[in-house]
Amino acid sequence: MNNIETRKNIAALSLSLIILGVAFTSCSEDVGVTPPEEELFTYALPEGFPEIVEPEDNQATEAKVELGRHLFYDKHLSRNLSIACASCHLQEHAFSDPNRVSVGVDDRIGTRNAPSLANVGYNRSLLWEGGVKTLEQQAIVPIIHPDEMDMQTDTLVDRLRGISPYLALFKAAWGDDDITIERITKSLAAFERTIISGETPFDKWKRGNETALSKSALRGERIFFTERGDCFHCHGAFNFTDNIFHNNGLSETEDEGRFRITQYNLDKGKFKTPTLRNIEVTAPYMHDGRLQSLEEVIDHYNNGGDGHSNSDPLIRPLNLTEEEQLDLLNFLKSLTDEEFLTRKDLSDPWQ
Amino acid sequence: MIYLGRNLLYTLFTLSITFGSALFFSGCTEETNPVETSPDLQTIHLRFAPYFGTEPLQLGEKYLTTAGDTIVLTTAMFYASEYALVNVDGSESTLEGITLVDFGDSQLSSEGYFEVDLKGEEGTYRGLKFNVGVPFDQNHRDVSTQSEPLGPNSGMYWSWNPGYIFFKVEGRVDSIGTPVNFLYHTGEDNRRKTIRLASLNGNDITEFVVEASDGHTDHEHNVFTVKVDYSKFFEQGVEIGQPMQVKMKVAERTNHVGPKDLADRTAANFAEMFSWVGE
């Protein structure tokens, strides 16, 4: 091939690549804003944690996360300015609620205990019955729910337009200061994906620090991860959850859990397995907050549950001795990430 | 070898132009919306006329069901979407639009009709069809990206199980003693029902004519009326031969997904309510 021939070919190839390039870029602009590479948020992932998967149309940036954090801690999101996301997801409780069930505007009482948001970006579904697939779609649930924030989205947008710090925050996050409900829910979701917790005594022990766990906690670890306690079947893997739905033998109430979504009889009384990370600080326990302490929880499982007709086959009397129960408790307490409970990048930016 | 190489590159070049252009057009056509600008489309005035049997329906008034219950309706809403004109050869011409029909709306016409304006080409058709419900794609899209008649403020969105209520029928049985409330909110993709209006059976072709109106959008041309008979909604209950809401029965309600049998029945009954009045 002579030089001229080669040059022609290269020119033809370049031209075709440019055309392809034009076709691609012009389309991606229609789909959504893709932030420049250098602005993308870098997640501080603990060792052994998988990558956070973001939706293609909501990649996180520092500015978007910062806006989301401001929204998360802002009571303007509720009709009467009384409730923020953080009102039921308290950082010192690993972003869970110490109340049995959530309390919304005008002291309206919900039916569920607000779960911890630790590592929520890894969840395959949201809410206790798992009906919502993305954090973006979840974010609007408490905003418009009459027993939670009871807010009209148009009212919310108008209200935020009158709060001057938001103009700069939205501009930094989205390129201009237009405030929309879509940008609000997407920014909240982006912040929530940064709520990552994985620096516990248990993690340190896993990485080779042999003194990070007490002898009792180590014995508890063996109960937890073997058929003795059988906890790991549902609370396994790096985030101590299988991310699916089980009936753990709680006595029946009106709340039929997963059945609400599927209308499938075998789903009656099933709820999503929660993470056990930071479980020591997320009392009360279960979807309806019916159990006040970890001792009560261990009792529940040790007794083989309350005898729900749809109990998971794994739920059975365990006959753990008192010492074994204490060991298990100590192991659960080794799952607390102390730094996470006060980390500045996750705390209230308005203070 | 030289020629082969050159031909290969030439092919690549041509391919990439073709492929590139295809991508360009397929990926971006949504932005330009040629339908809006077409001058040949006529306005079709579709009027949903609420009835209870032979009587025009008014919310808050009492009506007698075939089972002998006196009932009052307080809410009557539904989504109509995926409208299409059915051509003489059976093919369909899609019409843009999704409507939240609300018979409690203050915008009802003086006759109590809910009016919808659609755009379609003039011609003779076998009839018109639409779905009760929200199309699958819009039913599951992030609600914060949607606006009226969809969206978080539509009053029809279920946030905990993302999707829309396709129809609401609310009211009370008022026959005896303490009124018993009923509340049917039904949705989910498998309960989206297609309604076919005018003569679509056999080879009988109805003269369903959309005429040119010389640019007028007044209500004298292309006015079509659909009777929506709520008495049909209460005729058949979950148990075969038993009506919805019989006397003294506990309050019935559905919530988007369940209870399944009742929700399925409400959707089937709802689809029976529509009939063609014609022009």
XYZ file of C-alpha atoms in Angstrom, chain A residues 33-159:
127
model
C -26.783 15.246 31.464
C -23.594 13.226 31.601
C -21.147 15.023 33.859
C -17.535 15.392 32.742
C -15.296 12.579 33.958
C -13.369 14.798 36.395
C -16.560 15.873 38.228
C -17.854 12.357 38.893
C -18.166 11.440 42.537
C -15.573 9.039 43.884
C -17.071 6.623 46.381
C -14.890 5.773 49.373
C -15.511 2.035 49.307
C -14.384 -0.119 52.225
C -12.154 -3.037 51.299
C -14.160 -5.895 49.838
C -17.188 -3.759 48.958
C -18.441 -3.982 45.376
C -18.779 -0.947 43.123
C -21.879 1.224 43.567
C -24.033 0.925 40.465
C -25.622 4.232 39.472
C -28.471 4.700 36.995
C -27.109 5.940 33.673
C -29.167 9.109 33.902
C -28.091 9.989 37.433
C -24.357 9.697 37.836
C -23.240 11.343 41.050
C -21.034 14.409 41.202
C -19.671 16.144 44.286
C -22.096 19.011 43.708
C -25.119 16.753 43.262
C -24.309 14.821 46.427
C -23.873 18.080 48.316
C -27.265 19.310 47.097
C -28.805 15.971 48.041
C -27.363 16.257 51.533
C -28.898 19.701 51.973
C -32.280 18.376 50.846
C -32.013 15.318 53.094
C -31.659 17.523 56.163
C -34.250 20.118 55.130
C -37.681 20.326 56.810
C -38.957 22.440 53.924
C -39.662 19.104 52.275
C -42.679 18.576 54.542
C -45.986 20.413 54.339
C -45.724 22.135 57.730
C -41.908 22.365 57.905
C -41.764 19.788 60.695
C -40.117 16.767 59.060
C -36.920 16.197 57.099
C -35.699 12.854 55.720
C -33.230 12.988 58.598
C -36.097 13.158 61.114
C -36.704 9.434 60.658
C -33.220 8.537 59.409
C -30.914 9.777 62.177
C -27.194 9.526 61.584
C -26.423 8.567 65.201
C -28.789 5.627 64.677
C -27.125 4.631 61.410
C -29.820 6.609 59.589
C -32.668 4.681 61.187
C -35.467 5.765 63.532
C -35.477 5.120 67.300
C -39.275 5.498 67.231
C -41.227 2.273 66.873
C -42.880 3.546 63.696
C -42.382 6.777 61.776
C -44.096 9.945 62.939
C -45.056 12.315 60.133
C -46.589 15.791 59.906
C -49.209 16.647 62.552
C -47.921 13.677 64.581
C -49.438 11.230 62.124
C -48.362 7.702 62.889
C -47.061 5.386 60.175
C -47.052 1.597 60.213
C -43.377 0.791 59.705
C -40.046 1.344 61.415
C -37.797 3.462 59.180
C -34.875 1.200 58.205
C -31.192 2.098 58.346
C -29.863 3.693 55.182
C -26.377 2.257 55.662
C -25.260 0.894 52.285
C -28.714 1.521 50.817
C -27.095 2.073 47.414
C -26.559 -1.672 47.191
C -30.212 -2.580 47.747
C -31.965 -4.195 44.808
C -35.326 -2.918 46.039
C -36.554 -0.324 48.510
C -39.205 -0.253 51.244
C -39.942 -3.233 53.471
C -42.062 -4.970 50.820
C -39.614 -4.108 48.041
C -42.080 -2.483 45.646
C -39.720 0.292 44.567
C -36.715 -0.487 42.407
C -34.611 2.678 42.483
C -33.619 5.264 45.080
C -34.785 7.926 42.626
C -38.325 6.516 42.729
C -38.157 5.863 46.459
C -37.245 9.448 47.281
C -40.706 10.728 46.415
C -42.548 8.166 48.564
C -42.209 9.924 51.952
C -42.501 13.369 50.345
C -46.016 12.779 49.000
C -47.231 10.242 51.590
C -50.042 11.833 53.662
C -48.753 10.216 56.883
C -45.158 11.335 56.297
C -44.277 14.674 54.700
C -47.685 15.165 53.030
C -46.225 17.477 50.430
C -47.376 18.507 46.954
C -44.405 18.389 44.626
C -45.359 21.682 42.915
C -45.535 23.395 46.292
C -42.157 21.967 47.209
C -40.536 23.237 44.026
C -42.032 26.718 44.514
C -40.900 26.766 48.123
